[in-house]
Amino acid sequence: MGKKISPSKEEYLKAIYQLSEKTRLVRSIDLAVSLGVSKPSVNSAVTVLQEEGFVVKPLRGEICLTEKGQKQGQFITAKFQLIKQLLIQFCDVNEQTASEDACKMEHLISDETAFALKNMLNRREISSLHNQELKK
C-alpha cells in the first residue's frame, strides 16, 4: 500500500474511515469517543494526518478523508476484517477476542502477508464451495 505508517495513525485512519461510513464528515468528539481518547489527542493526531495528506479538517472542524486517506482507511479496515475472519473461522477464537487480537495484528503484518492470507482464505472458500457442490 506504500510507506508504512505508525499503528497509532492507522488506528485513527481506521476509526475515521469506519465513522465516515455512517456519515461523510466526522466530528472530533465522535472520534474521541470511538477511540477512547481525549479531544486534544484527536486534534493533535488529526493535525499530523492532515499534514501527511490523509485528512482535511475545514474551518467547521469536521474531519473528512482525502482520497489517499480513504484508500488507507479502507485497506486497514479490510486487513482487520481478514485477520478477524481467519481467527474466528480457522482458529475457533471467539469474536470478542478475535476482534481485539486482529486490531493488534493488523499493524504487525506486512501487506504481502495480508494479501497471501486473503488468497489462502479465498482458495479455501472456493474449495469448500466446490466440495459442497460435489456432495449434492
Short mmCIF file of N, CA and C in Angstrom, two decimals:
data_model
loop_
_atom_site.label_atom_id
_atom_site.label_comp_id
_atom_site.label_asym_id
_atom_site.label_seq_id
_atom_site.Cartn_x
_atom_site.Cartn_y
_atom_site.Cartn_z
N MET A 1 0.83 -1.20 0.00
CA MET A 1 0.00 0.00 0.00
C MET A 1 0.87 1.25 0.00
N GLY A 2 2.15 1.09 0.22
CA GLY A 2 3.04 2.25 0.21
C GLY A 2 3.84 2.30 1.49
N LYS A 3 4.28 3.53 1.85
CA LYS A 3 5.08 3.74 3.04
C LYS A 3 4.29 3.36 4.29
N LYS A 4 4.94 2.60 5.17
CA LYS A 4 4.30 2.14 6.40
C LYS A 4 4.06 3.31 7.34
N ILE A 5 2.84 3.39 7.87
CA ILE A 5 2.55 4.43 8.84
C ILE A 5 2.43 3.80 10.23
N SER A 6 2.50 4.61 11.25
CA SER A 6 2.52 4.11 12.63
C SER A 6 1.18 3.47 12.99
N PRO A 7 1.22 2.52 13.95
CA PRO A 7 -0.03 1.90 14.41
C PRO A 7 -1.04 2.92 14.93
N SER A 8 -0.56 3.94 15.59
CA SER A 8 -1.46 4.97 16.12
C SER A 8 -2.18 5.69 14.99
N LYS A 9 -1.45 6.08 13.97
CA LYS A 9 -2.07 6.74 12.82
C LYS A 9 -3.03 5.80 12.12
N GLU A 10 -2.65 4.53 12.02
CA GLU A 10 -3.55 3.55 11.40
C GLU A 10 -4.86 3.44 12.18
N GLU A 11 -4.78 3.46 13.51
CA GLU A 11 -5.99 3.37 14.33
C GLU A 11 -6.90 4.57 14.09
N TYR A 12 -6.30 5.75 14.03
CA TYR A 12 -7.09 6.95 13.74
C TYR A 12 -7.73 6.87 12.36
N LEU A 13 -6.95 6.47 11.35
CA LEU A 13 -7.49 6.38 10.00
C LEU A 13 -8.61 5.35 9.91
N LYS A 14 -8.40 4.21 10.57
CA LYS A 14 -9.44 3.17 10.55
C LYS A 14 -10.72 3.69 11.22
N ALA A 15 -10.57 4.37 12.35
CA ALA A 15 -11.74 4.90 13.06
C ALA A 15 -12.44 5.97 12.22
N ILE A 16 -11.67 6.87 11.61
CA ILE A 16 -12.27 7.91 10.77
C ILE A 16 -13.00 7.25 9.59
N TYR A 17 -12.34 6.27 8.98
CA TYR A 17 -12.96 5.56 7.85
C TYR A 17 -14.27 4.90 8.27
N GLN A 18 -14.25 4.19 9.39
CA GLN A 18 -15.45 3.49 9.84
C GLN A 18 -16.56 4.46 10.23
N LEU A 19 -16.20 5.56 10.88
CA LEU A 19 -17.21 6.56 11.22
C LEU A 19 -17.75 7.24 9.96
N SER A 20 -16.89 7.45 8.98
CA SER A 20 -17.32 8.12 7.75
C SER A 20 -18.22 7.23 6.89
N GLU A 21 -18.22 5.92 7.18
CA GLU A 21 -19.15 5.02 6.50
C GLU A 21 -20.59 5.36 6.90
N LYS A 22 -20.74 5.90 8.11
CA LYS A 22 -22.07 6.26 8.63
C LYS A 22 -22.44 7.69 8.26
N THR A 23 -21.45 8.57 8.29
CA THR A 23 -21.67 9.98 7.96
C THR A 23 -20.41 10.52 7.29
N ARG A 24 -20.57 11.26 6.22
CA ARG A 24 -19.43 11.69 5.41
C ARG A 24 -18.39 12.47 6.21
N LEU A 25 -18.85 13.39 7.05
CA LEU A 25 -17.93 14.20 7.84
C LEU A 25 -17.94 13.73 9.29
N VAL A 26 -16.77 13.56 9.85
CA VAL A 26 -16.62 13.03 11.19
C VAL A 26 -16.24 14.16 12.14
N ARG A 27 -16.91 14.21 13.27
CA ARG A 27 -16.59 15.23 14.28
C ARG A 27 -15.48 14.71 15.20
N SER A 28 -14.67 15.62 15.71
CA SER A 28 -13.57 15.27 16.62
C SER A 28 -14.09 14.54 17.85
N ILE A 29 -15.22 14.99 18.38
CA ILE A 29 -15.77 14.37 19.58
C ILE A 29 -16.18 12.92 19.31
N ASP A 30 -16.72 12.65 18.13
CA ASP A 30 -17.11 11.28 17.77
C ASP A 30 -15.88 10.39 17.68
N LEU A 31 -14.82 10.94 17.15
CA LEU A 31 -13.57 10.19 17.02
C LEU A 31 -12.97 9.93 18.41
N ALA A 32 -13.02 10.93 19.27
CA ALA A 32 -12.50 10.77 20.64
C ALA A 32 -13.26 9.68 21.39
N VAL A 33 -14.57 9.69 21.27
CA VAL A 33 -15.41 8.67 21.93
C VAL A 33 -15.11 7.29 21.35
N SER A 34 -15.04 7.20 20.04
CA SER A 34 -14.79 5.92 19.37
C SER A 34 -13.47 5.29 19.80
N LEU A 35 -12.44 6.11 19.93
CA LEU A 35 -11.11 5.60 20.28
C LEU A 35 -10.82 5.61 21.78
N GLY A 36 -11.69 6.25 22.55
CA GLY A 36 -11.47 6.33 24.00
C GLY A 36 -10.28 7.22 24.34
N VAL A 37 -10.13 8.31 23.61
CA VAL A 37 -9.04 9.26 23.85
C VAL A 37 -9.61 10.65 24.07
N SER A 38 -8.75 11.58 24.49
CA SER A 38 -9.20 12.95 24.73
C SER A 38 -9.32 13.73 23.42
N LYS A 39 -10.11 14.79 23.45
CA LYS A 39 -10.27 15.63 22.27
C LYS A 39 -8.93 16.28 21.87
N PRO A 40 -8.10 16.73 22.84
CA PRO A 40 -6.79 17.26 22.44
C PRO A 40 -5.91 16.22 21.73
N SER A 41 -6.01 14.96 22.14
CA SER A 41 -5.27 13.89 21.45
C SER A 41 -5.74 13.75 20.02
N VAL A 42 -7.06 13.82 19.83
CA VAL A 42 -7.63 13.74 18.49
C VAL A 42 -7.13 14.91 17.65
N ASN A 43 -7.19 16.11 18.21
CA ASN A 43 -6.76 17.29 17.46
C ASN A 43 -5.31 17.19 17.04
N SER A 44 -4.47 16.70 17.93
CA SER A 44 -3.04 16.53 17.63
C SER A 44 -2.85 15.50 16.50
N ALA A 45 -3.50 14.36 16.62
CA ALA A 45 -3.36 13.30 15.62
C ALA A 45 -3.92 13.75 14.27
N VAL A 46 -5.05 14.43 14.29
CA VAL A 46 -5.68 14.89 13.04
C VAL A 46 -4.79 15.92 12.35
N THR A 47 -4.13 16.75 13.13
CA THR A 47 -3.20 17.73 12.54
C THR A 47 -2.09 17.02 11.79
N VAL A 48 -1.53 15.97 12.39
CA VAL A 48 -0.47 15.20 11.74
C VAL A 48 -1.02 14.51 10.48
N LEU A 49 -2.20 13.90 10.60
CA LEU A 49 -2.80 13.23 9.44
C LEU A 49 -3.10 14.22 8.31
N GLN A 50 -3.47 15.44 8.68
CA GLN A 50 -3.73 16.46 7.67
C GLN A 50 -2.42 16.88 6.99
N GLU A 51 -1.36 17.04 7.78
CA GLU A 51 -0.05 17.40 7.22
C GLU A 51 0.46 16.33 6.26
N GLU A 52 0.09 15.07 6.52
CA GLU A 52 0.53 13.96 5.67
C GLU A 52 -0.44 13.66 4.52
N GLY A 53 -1.50 14.46 4.42
CA GLY A 53 -2.41 14.35 3.29
C GLY A 53 -3.48 13.29 3.40
N PHE A 54 -3.74 12.78 4.61
CA PHE A 54 -4.76 11.74 4.78
C PHE A 54 -6.15 12.31 5.05
N VAL A 55 -6.20 13.48 5.68
CA VAL A 55 -7.49 14.09 6.02
C VAL A 55 -7.47 15.58 5.72
N VAL A 56 -8.67 16.14 5.67
CA VAL A 56 -8.85 17.58 5.58
C VAL A 56 -9.78 17.95 6.72
N LYS A 57 -9.42 19.00 7.43
CA LYS A 57 -10.26 19.47 8.53
C LYS A 57 -10.62 20.93 8.24
N PRO A 58 -11.78 21.14 7.60
CA PRO A 58 -12.20 22.51 7.26
C PRO A 58 -12.42 23.35 8.52
N LEU A 59 -12.69 24.61 8.33
CA LEU A 59 -12.87 25.52 9.45
C LEU A 59 -13.99 25.10 10.41
N ARG A 60 -15.02 24.44 9.89
CA ARG A 60 -16.13 23.99 10.75
C ARG A 60 -15.66 22.92 11.74
N GLY A 61 -14.51 22.30 11.46
CA GLY A 61 -13.94 21.35 12.40
C GLY A 61 -14.27 19.89 12.13
N GLU A 62 -15.05 19.61 11.10
CA GLU A 62 -15.35 18.21 10.79
C GLU A 62 -14.20 17.61 9.99
N ILE A 63 -13.95 16.35 10.19
CA ILE A 63 -12.82 15.66 9.57
C ILE A 63 -13.31 14.89 8.36
N CYS A 64 -12.64 15.09 7.25
CA CYS A 64 -13.01 14.41 6.02
C CYS A 64 -11.76 13.73 5.44
N LEU A 65 -11.89 12.47 5.08
CA LEU A 65 -10.76 11.75 4.49
C LEU A 65 -10.49 12.26 3.07
N THR A 66 -9.22 12.37 2.74
CA THR A 66 -8.84 12.64 1.36
C THR A 66 -8.92 11.31 0.61
N GLU A 67 -8.70 11.33 -0.68
CA GLU A 67 -8.69 10.08 -1.43
C GLU A 67 -7.62 9.14 -0.89
N LYS A 68 -6.46 9.69 -0.58
CA LYS A 68 -5.35 8.91 0.00
C LYS A 68 -5.77 8.32 1.35
N GLY A 69 -6.43 9.12 2.18
CA GLY A 69 -6.89 8.66 3.49
C GLY A 69 -7.98 7.61 3.37
N GLN A 70 -8.86 7.80 2.41
CA GLN A 70 -9.94 6.84 2.15
C GLN A 70 -9.36 5.48 1.79
N LYS A 71 -8.39 5.48 0.87
CA LYS A 71 -7.77 4.22 0.44
C LYS A 71 -7.05 3.54 1.60
N GLN A 72 -6.31 4.31 2.38
CA GLN A 72 -5.57 3.75 3.51
C GLN A 72 -6.52 3.21 4.57
N GLY A 73 -7.57 3.98 4.88
CA GLY A 73 -8.55 3.55 5.87
C GLY A 73 -9.27 2.28 5.44
N GLN A 74 -9.60 2.22 4.16
CA GLN A 74 -10.27 1.04 3.61
C GLN A 74 -9.34 -0.18 3.70
N PHE A 75 -8.08 0.01 3.37
CA PHE A 75 -7.12 -1.08 3.40
C PHE A 75 -6.89 -1.59 4.82
N ILE A 76 -6.75 -0.69 5.77
CA ILE A 76 -6.54 -1.08 7.18
C ILE A 76 -7.77 -1.83 7.69
N THR A 77 -8.95 -1.33 7.36
CA THR A 77 -10.19 -1.99 7.79
C THR A 77 -10.30 -3.39 7.17
N ALA A 78 -9.95 -3.51 5.90
CA ALA A 78 -10.00 -4.82 5.23
C ALA A 78 -9.01 -5.79 5.86
N LYS A 79 -7.82 -5.30 6.20
CA LYS A 79 -6.81 -6.15 6.84
C LYS A 79 -7.33 -6.64 8.19
N PHE A 80 -7.93 -5.73 8.96
CA PHE A 80 -8.52 -6.08 10.25
C PHE A 80 -9.60 -7.15 10.09
N GLN A 81 -10.52 -6.94 9.14
CA GLN A 81 -11.62 -7.89 8.93
C GLN A 81 -11.09 -9.26 8.49
N LEU A 82 -10.08 -9.26 7.65
CA LEU A 82 -9.47 -10.50 7.17
C LEU A 82 -8.89 -11.30 8.34
N ILE A 83 -8.10 -10.65 9.17
CA ILE A 83 -7.48 -11.33 10.30
C ILE A 83 -8.54 -11.82 11.28
N LYS A 84 -9.52 -11.00 11.55
CA LYS A 84 -10.60 -11.39 12.45
C LYS A 84 -11.33 -12.63 11.92
N GLN A 85 -11.62 -12.61 10.62
CA GLN A 85 -12.32 -13.75 9.99
C GLN A 85 -11.48 -15.02 10.09
N LEU A 86 -10.19 -14.91 9.83
CA LEU A 86 -9.30 -16.07 9.92
C LEU A 86 -9.27 -16.63 11.34
N LEU A 87 -9.17 -15.76 12.32
CA LEU A 87 -9.13 -16.21 13.71
C LEU A 87 -10.41 -16.91 14.13
N ILE A 88 -11.54 -16.40 13.67
CA ILE A 88 -12.82 -17.00 14.02
C ILE A 88 -13.04 -18.31 13.28
N GLN A 89 -12.85 -18.30 11.96
CA GLN A 89 -13.17 -19.47 11.14
C GLN A 89 -12.17 -20.62 11.27
N PHE A 90 -10.89 -20.29 11.30
CA PHE A 90 -9.88 -21.35 11.25
C PHE A 90 -9.19 -21.64 12.58
N CYS A 91 -9.31 -20.72 13.52
CA CYS A 91 -8.66 -20.93 14.81
C CYS A 91 -9.67 -21.08 15.93
N ASP A 92 -10.96 -20.95 15.61
CA ASP A 92 -12.05 -21.11 16.57
C ASP A 92 -11.92 -20.16 17.76
N VAL A 93 -11.48 -18.94 17.48
CA VAL A 93 -11.37 -17.91 18.51
C VAL A 93 -12.72 -17.20 18.60
N ASN A 94 -13.15 -16.87 19.83
CA ASN A 94 -14.44 -16.18 19.97
C ASN A 94 -14.33 -14.78 19.36
N GLU A 95 -15.48 -14.21 18.98
CA GLU A 95 -15.50 -12.96 18.23
C GLU A 95 -14.85 -11.79 18.97
N GLN A 96 -15.10 -11.67 20.26
CA GLN A 96 -14.52 -10.57 21.04
C GLN A 96 -13.00 -10.64 21.04
N THR A 97 -12.46 -11.82 21.35
CA THR A 97 -11.01 -12.00 21.37
C THR A 97 -10.43 -11.82 19.98
N ALA A 98 -11.09 -12.37 18.98
CA ALA A 98 -10.62 -12.24 17.59
C ALA A 98 -10.55 -10.77 17.19
N SER A 99 -11.54 -10.01 17.58
CA SER A 99 -11.57 -8.59 17.26
C SER A 99 -10.41 -7.85 17.94
N GLU A 100 -10.20 -8.12 19.21
CA GLU A 100 -9.11 -7.47 19.96
C GLU A 100 -7.75 -7.85 19.38
N ASP A 101 -7.57 -9.14 19.11
CA ASP A 101 -6.28 -9.60 18.57
C ASP A 101 -6.04 -9.11 17.15
N ALA A 102 -7.09 -9.10 16.34
CA ALA A 102 -6.95 -8.62 14.95
C ALA A 102 -6.56 -7.15 14.94
N CYS A 103 -7.06 -6.40 15.89
CA CYS A 103 -6.73 -4.98 15.98
C CYS A 103 -5.23 -4.80 16.24
N LYS A 104 -4.65 -5.68 17.04
CA LYS A 104 -3.21 -5.61 17.31
C LYS A 104 -2.41 -6.14 16.11
N MET A 105 -2.86 -7.24 15.56
CA MET A 105 -2.11 -7.92 14.49
C MET A 105 -2.10 -7.14 13.18
N GLU A 106 -3.15 -6.37 12.91
CA GLU A 106 -3.24 -5.65 11.63
C GLU A 106 -2.06 -4.70 11.44
N HIS A 107 -1.48 -4.25 12.54
CA HIS A 107 -0.35 -3.31 12.46
C HIS A 107 0.99 -4.02 12.27
N LEU A 108 1.02 -5.29 12.57
CA LEU A 108 2.28 -6.03 12.56
C LEU A 108 2.57 -6.76 11.26
N ILE A 109 1.53 -7.20 10.58
CA ILE A 109 1.78 -7.99 9.37
C ILE A 109 1.99 -7.07 8.17
N SER A 110 2.80 -7.54 7.27
CA SER A 110 3.08 -6.78 6.05
C SER A 110 1.90 -6.86 5.11
N ASP A 111 1.88 -5.96 4.14
CA ASP A 111 0.85 -6.00 3.10
C ASP A 111 0.95 -7.31 2.32
N GLU A 112 2.18 -7.76 2.09
CA GLU A 112 2.40 -9.01 1.36
C GLU A 112 1.75 -10.18 2.09
N THR A 113 1.94 -10.24 3.40
CA THR A 113 1.34 -11.31 4.19
C THR A 113 -0.19 -11.20 4.19
N ALA A 114 -0.70 -9.98 4.29
CA ALA A 114 -2.15 -9.79 4.26
C ALA A 114 -2.75 -10.30 2.95
N PHE A 115 -2.08 -9.98 1.83
CA PHE A 115 -2.57 -10.46 0.54
C PHE A 115 -2.47 -11.99 0.45
N ALA A 116 -1.41 -12.56 0.99
CA ALA A 116 -1.25 -14.02 0.97
C ALA A 116 -2.35 -14.68 1.80
N LEU A 117 -2.66 -14.11 2.96
CA LEU A 117 -3.73 -14.65 3.80
C LEU A 117 -5.08 -14.54 3.09
N LYS A 118 -5.30 -13.43 2.43
CA LYS A 118 -6.55 -13.25 1.69
C LYS A 118 -6.67 -14.29 0.57
N ASN A 119 -5.59 -14.51 -0.15
CA ASN A 119 -5.60 -15.51 -1.22
C ASN A 119 -5.86 -16.90 -0.67
N MET A 120 -5.22 -17.22 0.47
CA MET A 120 -5.42 -18.53 1.09
C MET A 120 -6.88 -18.70 1.52
N LEU A 121 -7.43 -17.67 2.12
CA LEU A 121 -8.82 -17.73 2.57
C LEU A 121 -9.75 -17.90 1.37
N ASN A 122 -9.49 -17.16 0.30
CA ASN A 122 -10.32 -17.28 -0.92
C ASN A 122 -10.23 -18.69 -1.50
N ARG A 123 -9.02 -19.26 -1.54
CA ARG A 123 -8.86 -20.63 -2.07
C ARG A 123 -9.62 -21.63 -1.21
N ARG A 124 -9.55 -21.47 0.09
CA ARG A 124 -10.25 -22.40 1.00
C ARG A 124 -11.76 -22.27 0.85
N GLU A 125 -12.25 -21.04 0.67
CA GLU A 125 -13.69 -20.85 0.49
C GLU A 125 -14.15 -21.45 -0.83
N ILE A 126 -13.37 -21.26 -1.88
CA ILE A 126 -13.72 -21.84 -3.19
C ILE A 126 -13.69 -23.36 -3.10
N SER A 127 -12.69 -23.91 -2.44
CA SER A 127 -12.57 -25.35 -2.27
C SER A 127 -13.76 -25.90 -1.48
N SER A 128 -14.13 -25.17 -0.44
CA SER A 128 -15.26 -25.59 0.39
C SER A 128 -16.57 -25.57 -0.41
N LEU A 129 -16.76 -24.53 -1.21
CA LEU A 129 -17.96 -24.44 -2.05
C LEU A 129 -17.98 -25.57 -3.08
N HIS A 130 -16.82 -25.85 -3.65
CA HIS A 130 -16.70 -26.92 -4.64
C HIS A 130 -17.06 -28.27 -4.01
N ASN A 131 -16.55 -28.51 -2.81
CA ASN A 131 -16.84 -29.77 -2.10
C ASN A 131 -18.33 -29.88 -1.78
N GLN A 132 -18.97 -28.77 -1.41
CA GLN A 132 -20.40 -28.79 -1.13
C GLN A 132 -21.19 -29.13 -2.39
N GLU A 133 -20.77 -28.59 -3.52
CA GLU A 133 -21.45 -28.87 -4.79
C GLU A 133 -21.30 -30.35 -5.16
N LEU A 134 -20.13 -30.93 -4.91
CA LEU A 134 -19.90 -32.34 -5.23
C LEU A 134 -20.77 -33.27 -4.40
N LYS A 135 -21.07 -32.83 -3.17
CA LYS A 135 -21.88 -33.66 -2.27
C LYS A 135 -23.35 -33.67 -2.66
N LYS A 136 -23.76 -32.71 -3.47
CA LYS A 136 -25.19 -32.63 -3.86
C LYS A 136 -25.57 -33.69 -4.84
#
